[in-house]
mmCIF file of C-alpha atoms in Angstrom:
data_model
loop_
_atom_site.group_PDB
_atom_site.id
_atom_site.type_symbol
_atom_site.label_atom_id
_atom_site.label_comp_id
_atom_site.label_asym_id
_atom_site.label_seq_id
_atom_site.Cartn_x
_atom_site.Cartn_y
_atom_site.Cartn_z
ATOM 1 C CA MET A 2 -1.926 -7.946 -20.270
ATOM 2 C CA LYS A 3 -2.475 -4.346 -19.319
ATOM 3 C CA LEU A 4 -3.608 -3.785 -14.798
ATOM 4 C CA LYS A 5 -5.270 -0.419 -14.400
ATOM 5 C CA ILE A 6 -4.269 0.766 -10.573
ATOM 6 C CA ALA A 7 -7.163 3.609 -10.044
ATOM 7 C CA LEU A 8 -5.628 5.975 -6.601
ATOM 8 C CA LEU A 9 -8.370 7.306 -4.938
ATOM 9 C CA GLN A 10 -7.071 10.617 -4.230
ATOM 10 C CA LEU A 11 -9.584 12.025 -1.769
ATOM 11 C CA LEU A 12 -10.658 14.331 0.971
ATOM 12 C CA PRO A 13 -12.587 13.187 3.604
ATOM 13 C CA LYS A 14 -15.715 14.065 5.371
ATOM 14 C CA ASN A 15 -16.180 14.398 8.429
ATOM 15 C CA THR A 16 -18.481 11.070 9.090
ATOM 16 C CA LEU A 17 -18.208 7.348 8.225
ATOM 17 C CA SER A 18 -21.107 7.921 6.315
ATOM 18 C CA GLU A 19 -20.053 10.595 4.472
ATOM 19 C CA GLN A 20 -16.937 8.460 3.742
ATOM 20 C CA LEU A 21 -18.825 5.848 2.528
ATOM 21 C CA GLU A 22 -20.616 7.825 0.067
ATOM 22 C CA LEU A 23 -17.967 9.305 -0.978
ATOM 23 C CA GLY A 24 -15.910 5.828 -1.714
ATOM 24 C CA LYS A 25 -18.466 3.531 -2.869
ATOM 25 C CA SER A 26 -19.299 6.587 -5.628
ATOM 26 C CA ALA A 27 -15.828 6.994 -6.393
ATOM 27 C CA CYS A 28 -15.109 3.248 -6.641
ATOM 28 C CA GLU A 29 -18.172 3.836 -9.360
ATOM 29 C CA LYS A 30 -15.934 6.351 -10.935
ATOM 30 C CA ALA A 31 -12.930 4.546 -11.117
ATOM 31 C CA LYS A 32 -15.276 1.625 -13.158
ATOM 32 C CA GLN A 33 -16.447 3.702 -15.583
ATOM 33 C CA MET A 34 -12.737 4.517 -16.462
ATOM 34 C CA GLY A 35 -11.324 1.348 -16.967
ATOM 35 C CA ALA A 36 -9.886 0.219 -13.337
ATOM 36 C CA ASP A 37 -8.830 -3.252 -12.528
ATOM 37 C CA ILE A 38 -8.328 -2.517 -8.370
ATOM 38 C CA ALA A 39 -9.643 0.751 -6.626
ATOM 39 C CA LEU A 40 -7.282 1.539 -3.883
ATOM 40 C CA PHE A 41 -8.307 3.867 -0.290
ATOM 41 C CA PRO A 42 -5.224 5.998 0.720
ATOM 42 C CA GLU A 43 -4.515 5.844 4.592
ATOM 43 C CA MET A 44 -7.344 5.080 6.677
ATOM 44 C CA TRP A 45 -9.754 5.795 4.749
ATOM 45 C CA SER A 46 -13.087 5.869 7.205
ATOM 46 C CA CYS A 47 -11.717 7.846 9.324
ATOM 47 C CA GLY A 48 -9.945 10.503 7.076
ATOM 48 C CA TYR A 49 -6.752 9.071 8.980
ATOM 49 C CA ARG A 50 -7.708 10.872 12.775
ATOM 50 C CA ILE A 51 -7.272 9.151 15.518
ATOM 51 C CA SER A 52 -8.755 10.276 19.013
ATOM 52 C CA GLU A 53 -5.703 9.347 21.670
ATOM 53 C CA THR A 54 -8.191 9.668 24.963
ATOM 54 C CA ASP A 55 -9.953 6.876 23.139
ATOM 55 C CA PRO A 56 -8.462 4.915 20.044
ATOM 56 C CA ASN A 57 -11.819 2.762 19.641
ATOM 57 C CA SER A 58 -14.095 5.899 18.942
ATOM 58 C CA LEU A 59 -13.768 6.233 15.152
ATOM 59 C CA ALA A 60 -13.112 2.517 14.646
ATOM 60 C CA VAL A 61 -15.276 -0.032 12.889
ATOM 61 C CA SER A 62 -15.128 -4.016 12.441
ATOM 62 C CA ALA A 63 -12.669 -5.882 10.032
ATOM 63 C CA ASN A 64 -15.998 -8.240 9.491
ATOM 64 C CA GLY A 65 -18.429 -4.644 10.177
ATOM 65 C CA GLU A 66 -20.977 -3.190 7.487
ATOM 66 C CA PHE A 67 -18.453 0.190 6.670
ATOM 67 C CA VAL A 68 -15.680 -2.897 5.367
ATOM 68 C CA ASN A 69 -18.709 -5.717 4.319
ATOM 69 C CA ALA A 70 -20.258 -2.842 1.937
ATOM 70 C CA PHE A 71 -17.496 -2.435 -0.675
ATOM 71 C CA GLY A 72 -16.863 -6.151 -0.637
ATOM 72 C CA GLU A 73 -20.821 -5.807 -1.813
ATOM 73 C CA LEU A 74 -19.751 -3.219 -4.425
ATOM 74 C CA ALA A 75 -16.587 -5.160 -4.890
ATOM 75 C CA LYS A 76 -19.127 -7.835 -6.425
ATOM 76 C CA SER A 77 -21.670 -6.002 -7.972
ATOM 77 C CA LEU A 78 -19.521 -3.575 -10.085
ATOM 78 C CA ASN A 79 -16.530 -6.701 -11.053
ATOM 79 C CA MET A 80 -13.183 -5.104 -9.968
ATOM 80 C CA ALA A 81 -11.415 -4.891 -6.441
ATOM 81 C CA ILE A 82 -11.356 -2.749 -4.688
ATOM 82 C CA GLY A 83 -8.548 -2.266 -1.187
ATOM 83 C CA ILE A 84 -10.384 -0.571 1.641
ATOM 84 C CA THR A 85 -8.655 1.357 4.001
ATOM 85 C CA PHE A 86 -10.416 1.874 7.744
ATOM 86 C CA LEU A 87 -9.260 2.093 11.670
ATOM 87 C CA GLU A 88 -10.002 -1.657 12.547
ATOM 88 C CA LYS A 89 -11.212 -2.001 16.044
ATOM 89 C CA PHE A 90 -9.021 -4.449 17.193
ATOM 90 C CA SER A 91 -8.521 -5.475 20.920
ATOM 91 C CA PRO A 92 -6.674 -3.738 23.206
ATOM 92 C CA LEU A 93 -6.146 -1.107 20.761
ATOM 93 C CA PRO A 94 -7.132 -0.002 17.806
ATOM 94 C CA ARG A 95 -4.529 -1.248 14.215
ATOM 95 C CA ASN A 96 -3.976 0.769 10.753
ATOM 96 C CA SER A 97 -5.429 -1.273 8.345
ATOM 97 C CA LEU A 98 -6.019 -2.788 4.327
ATOM 98 C CA THR A 99 -8.748 -5.409 3.078
ATOM 99 C CA LEU A 100 -8.741 -6.609 -0.032
ATOM 100 C CA PHE A 101 -11.305 -7.484 -2.032
ATOM 101 C CA ASP A 102 -11.098 -9.242 -5.985
ATOM 102 C CA ARG A 103 -14.132 -8.457 -8.081
ATOM 103 C CA HIS A 104 -16.142 -11.523 -6.744
ATOM 104 C CA GLY A 105 -16.348 -10.331 -3.760
ATOM 105 C CA GLU A 106 -13.866 -11.814 -1.871
ATOM 106 C CA ARG A 107 -12.527 -10.669 0.943
ATOM 107 C CA LYS A 108 -8.274 -12.416 0.269
ATOM 108 C CA PHE A 109 -6.671 -10.435 2.844
ATOM 109 C CA THR A 110 -6.882 -8.013 5.482
ATOM 110 C CA TYR A 111 -2.995 -6.897 6.945
ATOM 111 C CA ALA A 112 -2.722 -4.148 9.401
ATOM 112 C CA LYS A 113 0.240 -1.533 9.356
ATOM 113 C CA VAL A 114 3.530 -3.432 11.282
ATOM 114 C CA HIS A 115 5.271 -0.168 10.932
ATOM 115 C CA THR A 116 3.358 2.284 12.928
ATOM 116 C CA CYS A 117 4.606 5.304 13.779
ATOM 117 C CA ASP A 118 5.422 4.920 17.869
ATOM 118 C CA PHE A 119 6.459 8.665 17.868
ATOM 119 C CA GLY A 120 3.457 10.578 16.690
ATOM 120 C CA ASP A 121 -0.302 9.655 16.904
ATOM 121 C CA GLU A 122 0.281 5.867 15.629
ATOM 122 C CA ARG A 123 1.530 5.210 19.260
ATOM 123 C CA VAL A 124 -1.489 4.237 20.672
ATOM 124 C CA LEU A 125 -2.682 1.632 17.589
ATOM 125 C CA THR A 126 -1.676 -2.116 17.669
ATOM 126 C CA HIS A 127 0.595 -2.493 15.014
ATOM 127 C CA GLY A 128 0.281 -5.734 12.556
ATOM 128 C CA ASN A 129 2.413 -8.949 13.176
ATOM 129 C CA GLU A 130 2.579 -10.851 9.128
ATOM 130 C CA PHE A 131 2.434 -9.126 5.598
ATOM 131 C CA PHE A 132 0.447 -11.178 2.593
ATOM 132 C CA VAL A 133 0.545 -11.967 -0.453
ATOM 133 C CA CYS A 134 -2.926 -13.197 -3.154
ATOM 134 C CA ASN A 135 -3.328 -14.280 -6.214
ATOM 135 C CA LEU A 136 -5.762 -11.505 -7.672
ATOM 136 C CA ASP A 137 -8.333 -12.815 -10.121
ATOM 137 C CA THR A 138 -8.438 -9.795 -12.244
ATOM 138 C CA GLU A 139 -10.536 -8.867 -15.251
ATOM 139 C CA CYS A 140 -7.650 -8.338 -17.514
ATOM 140 C CA GLY A 141 -6.238 -12.257 -15.982
ATOM 141 C CA ASP A 142 -4.664 -13.369 -12.644
ATOM 142 C CA VAL A 143 -1.701 -11.086 -10.078
ATOM 143 C CA ARG A 144 0.256 -11.469 -7.235
ATOM 144 C CA VAL A 145 -0.795 -8.751 -5.220
ATOM 145 C CA GLY A 146 0.738 -7.508 -1.854
ATOM 146 C CA ALA A 147 0.107 -4.799 0.300
ATOM 147 C CA MET A 148 1.710 -2.395 2.809
ATOM 148 C CA ILE A 149 1.151 1.244 4.513
ATOM 149 C CA CYS A 150 3.100 4.018 4.744
ATOM 150 C CA TYR A 151 5.272 4.087 6.749
ATOM 151 C CA ASP A 152 6.277 0.647 5.852
ATOM 152 C CA ARG A 153 7.569 1.853 2.348
ATOM 153 C CA GLU A 154 11.017 3.347 5.707
ATOM 154 C CA PHE A 155 11.871 -0.138 6.073
ATOM 155 C CA PRO A 156 14.110 -2.016 2.340
ATOM 156 C CA GLU A 157 12.194 -5.472 4.191
ATOM 157 C CA SER A 158 8.530 -4.067 3.985
ATOM 158 C CA ALA A 159 8.909 -4.755 0.742
ATOM 159 C CA ARG A 160 10.938 -7.688 -0.202
ATOM 160 C CA ILE A 161 9.514 -9.872 2.371
ATOM 161 C CA LEU A 162 6.163 -9.149 -0.337
ATOM 162 C CA MET A 163 8.541 -9.697 -3.229
ATOM 163 C CA LEU A 164 9.925 -13.052 -1.312
ATOM 164 C CA LYS A 165 6.478 -14.291 -0.717
ATOM 165 C CA GLY A 166 5.183 -13.722 -4.719
ATOM 166 C CA ALA A 167 4.196 -10.019 -4.824
ATOM 167 C CA GLU A 168 4.317 -9.508 -8.874
ATOM 168 C CA VAL A 169 2.528 -5.551 -7.703
ATOM 169 C CA ILE A 170 2.113 -3.945 -3.779
ATOM 170 C CA LEU A 171 -0.057 -1.836 -3.170
ATOM 171 C CA VAL A 172 0.246 1.077 -0.660
ATOM 172 C CA PRO A 173 -2.415 3.417 1.127
ATOM 173 C CA ASN A 174 -0.800 6.546 2.675
ATOM 174 C CA ALA A 175 -0.948 9.394 4.230
ATOM 175 C CA CYS A 176 1.783 11.621 4.334
ATOM 176 C CA PRO A 177 3.492 14.611 2.792
ATOM 177 C CA MET A 178 5.274 12.350 -0.821
ATOM 178 C CA GLU A 179 8.016 14.597 -1.671
ATOM 179 C CA ILE A 180 11.570 13.990 -2.722
ATOM 180 C CA ASN A 181 12.834 11.310 -0.191
ATOM 181 C CA ARG A 182 9.576 9.330 0.487
ATOM 182 C CA LEU A 183 8.545 9.087 -3.409
ATOM 183 C CA SER A 184 12.478 7.871 -3.841
ATOM 184 C CA GLN A 185 11.728 5.273 -1.420
ATOM 185 C CA LEU A 186 9.218 3.806 -3.017
ATOM 186 C CA ARG A 187 11.245 3.993 -6.656
ATOM 187 C CA ALA A 188 13.931 2.191 -4.747
ATOM 188 C CA ARG A 189 11.766 -0.050 -3.560
ATOM 189 C CA ALA A 190 10.462 -0.399 -7.090
ATOM 190 C CA TYR A 191 13.413 -0.982 -8.692
ATOM 191 C CA GLU A 192 15.090 -3.067 -6.395
ATOM 192 C CA ASN A 193 12.537 -6.042 -6.128
ATOM 193 C CA MET A 194 11.904 -5.469 -9.773
ATOM 194 C CA THR A 195 8.429 -5.372 -8.309
ATOM 195 C CA ALA A 196 5.543 -2.177 -9.374
ATOM 196 C CA ILE A 197 4.741 0.178 -6.064
ATOM 197 C CA ALA A 198 1.140 1.903 -6.660
ATOM 198 C CA THR A 199 1.173 4.172 -3.521
ATOM 199 C CA CYS A 200 -2.537 6.519 -2.850
ATOM 200 C CA ASN A 201 -2.088 9.490 -0.823
ATOM 201 C CA TYR A 202 -4.206 12.109 0.358
ATOM 202 C CA PRO A 203 -4.398 15.474 -1.491
ATOM 203 C CA ALA A 204 -3.987 19.080 -0.695
ATOM 204 C CA PRO A 205 -5.120 20.747 1.524
ATOM 205 C CA HIS A 206 -6.151 17.211 3.384
ATOM 206 C CA PRO A 207 -3.490 17.614 7.377
ATOM 207 C CA ASP A 208 0.049 16.735 6.616
ATOM 208 C CA CYS A 209 -1.062 15.551 3.106
ATOM 209 C CA ASN A 210 0.302 16.679 -0.337
ATOM 210 C CA GLY A 211 -1.062 14.123 -2.851
ATOM 211 C CA HIS A 212 1.419 12.958 -5.421
ATOM 212 C CA SER A 213 -0.388 9.589 -5.009
ATOM 213 C CA SER A 214 1.906 7.287 -8.288
ATOM 214 C CA ALA A 215 2.844 4.409 -9.450
ATOM 215 C CA PHE A 216 5.972 2.899 -10.068
ATOM 216 C CA ASP A 217 6.410 -0.456 -12.951
ATOM 217 C CA GLY A 218 9.707 -0.937 -10.808
ATOM 218 C CA ILE A 219 11.139 -1.956 -14.820
ATOM 219 C CA ALA A 220 14.616 0.416 -14.949
ATOM 220 C CA TYR A 221 16.087 -1.497 -18.177
ATOM 221 C CA LEU A 222 14.475 -2.173 -21.405
ATOM 222 C CA PRO A 223 17.162 -4.205 -24.448
ATOM 223 C CA ASP A 224 16.411 -1.588 -27.063
ATOM 224 C CA MET A 225 17.073 1.338 -24.317
ATOM 225 C CA PRO A 226 20.218 2.369 -23.463
ATOM 226 C CA GLY A 227 21.061 3.269 -19.742
ATOM 227 C CA SER A 228 18.886 3.883 -17.231
ATOM 228 C CA ARG A 229 14.509 4.193 -17.751
ATOM 229 C CA ASP A 230 12.033 6.383 -15.077
ATOM 230 C CA MET A 231 10.594 3.554 -13.519
ATOM 231 C CA CYS A 232 7.863 6.056 -12.886
ATOM 232 C CA VAL A 233 3.970 4.859 -14.843
ATOM 233 C CA LEU A 234 2.172 7.953 -13.142
ATOM 234 C CA GLU A 235 2.398 10.897 -10.099
ATOM 235 C CA SER A 236 -0.171 13.075 -9.297
ATOM 236 C CA GLY A 237 -0.387 16.301 -8.427
ATOM 237 C CA GLU A 238 -2.331 17.977 -5.710
ATOM 238 C CA GLN A 239 -5.183 18.231 -6.382
ATOM 239 C CA GLU A 240 -8.313 15.927 -5.482
ATOM 240 C CA GLY A 241 -9.389 13.400 -8.241
ATOM 241 C CA ILE A 242 -9.299 9.967 -9.696
ATOM 242 C CA TYR A 243 -5.878 8.636 -11.325
ATOM 243 C CA LEU A 244 -6.051 5.758 -13.725
ATOM 244 C CA SER A 245 -2.212 3.964 -13.727
ATOM 245 C CA GLU A 246 -1.038 1.045 -15.994
ATOM 246 C CA LEU A 247 0.668 -1.692 -16.004
ATOM 247 C CA ASP A 248 2.153 -3.458 -18.554
ATOM 248 C CA MET A 249 2.641 -7.296 -16.772
ATOM 249 C CA ASP A 250 3.737 -9.001 -19.582
ATOM 250 C CA MET A 251 6.412 -6.712 -19.441
ATOM 251 C CA ILE A 252 7.293 -6.129 -15.680
ATOM 252 C CA ARG A 253 7.273 -10.571 -15.953
ATOM 253 C CA GLU A 254 9.454 -10.558 -18.433
ATOM 254 C CA TYR A 255 11.938 -8.264 -16.954
ATOM 255 C CA ARG A 256 11.566 -9.972 -13.576
ATOM 256 C CA SER A 257 12.458 -13.364 -15.247
ATOM 257 C CA ARG A 258 15.433 -12.270 -17.069
ATOM 258 C CA GLU A 259 17.520 -9.559 -14.956
ATOM 259 C CA VAL A 260 19.633 -9.740 -11.670
ATOM 260 C CA HIS A 261 17.497 -7.867 -9.034
ATOM 261 C CA GLY A 262 15.341 -9.286 -6.821
ATOM 262 C CA ASP A 263 16.145 -12.311 -5.614
ATOM 263 C CA SER A 264 17.733 -13.404 -8.567
ATOM 264 C CA TYR A 265 21.937 -13.238 -6.903
ATOM 265 C CA ARG A 266 20.606 -12.606 -2.955
ATOM 266 C CA ARG A 267 22.830 -14.404 0.095
ATOM 267 C CA PRO A 268 20.392 -14.516 2.762
ATOM 268 C CA GLU A 269 23.066 -16.687 4.414
ATOM 269 C CA LEU A 270 24.905 -13.416 5.501
ATOM 270 C CA TYR A 271 22.138 -11.688 6.052
ATOM 271 C CA LYS A 272 21.833 -13.222 9.635
ATOM 272 C CA GLN A 273 22.466 -9.754 11.394
ATOM 273 C CA MET A 274 19.273 -8.730 9.790
ATOM 274 C CA ILE A 275 16.854 -11.110 12.252
ATOM 275 C CA SER A 276 18.468 -9.738 15.545
ATOM 276 C CA GLU A 277 16.179 -8.153 17.926
ATOM 277 C CA VAL A 278 19.343 -6.434 19.922
ATOM 278 C CA LYS A 279 19.216 -2.296 18.469
ATOM 279 C CA ASN A 280 22.356 -0.224 19.457
ATOM 280 C CA PRO A 281 23.389 3.258 19.944
ATOM 281 C CA PRO A 282 22.375 5.561 17.987
ATOM 282 C CA PHE A 283 19.125 3.992 17.101
ATOM 283 C CA ILE A 284 17.950 2.804 20.619
ATOM 284 C CA ARG A 285 14.683 4.894 20.953
ATOM 285 C CA ALA A 286 13.133 4.927 24.044
ATOM 286 C CA ASP A 287 8.652 5.460 22.576
ATOM 287 C CA PHE A 288 9.687 1.869 20.826
ATOM 288 C CA ARG A 289 7.313 -0.604 20.943
ATOM 289 C CA LYS A 290 8.190 -4.359 20.062
#
């Protein structure tokens, strides 16, 4: 089973209607390339623009015309689509992703849990749950979860998705993907034996530089000495649609025998992980519960 994920590393336009048309065109091209899933960068509906004075001014409903258009498109293309948007929400909007399967069925809407409260996202509502679904693709069923950008920096995000059964994690993104952030994605894939596909905006979009990527989480193979490079795709900075291919049979066989993920965890010793007490030097005045 070879799962193909198209990473739509596109420069955004200025209006919602332009974003809709460009997004639909990109999905059609992704399907022509053989994609099973098309993934957008973070907050595609507005090109990651947030108004501090009126945060909901650019927001769209999760059940509105913009988002639903991609559900209809997913059905017509017979291809899953992960569409991202600034979600209209009360009292403040959310940074969200809706995943449609190839039948146009809404599998989940995920709102970013770890909002960047030290930056523009301090005016957003954070999500409170991670989701995993069984996604029926043209090449077969796959367990898919999602996290968004800064979620990557917390090992707990990918870990809970792995514990919920994720084999593949989709990661919309909008930030400079340099060696350390790419290393975080590599680490999340390695420690959970989970494939991770990330879609970023290209340069020269503000504070972005492309480098969309996919890691398959397979560090070792029986017939290969030493460690293997888990990176199956890393784009450059330029705009484009980049197609990553994941060998799901190989991933599943690896997960059935290797030592990472949930194989040897000792959760009875991790109670401190769920303590809500923060101690120096990690106390921040702008932290929001």
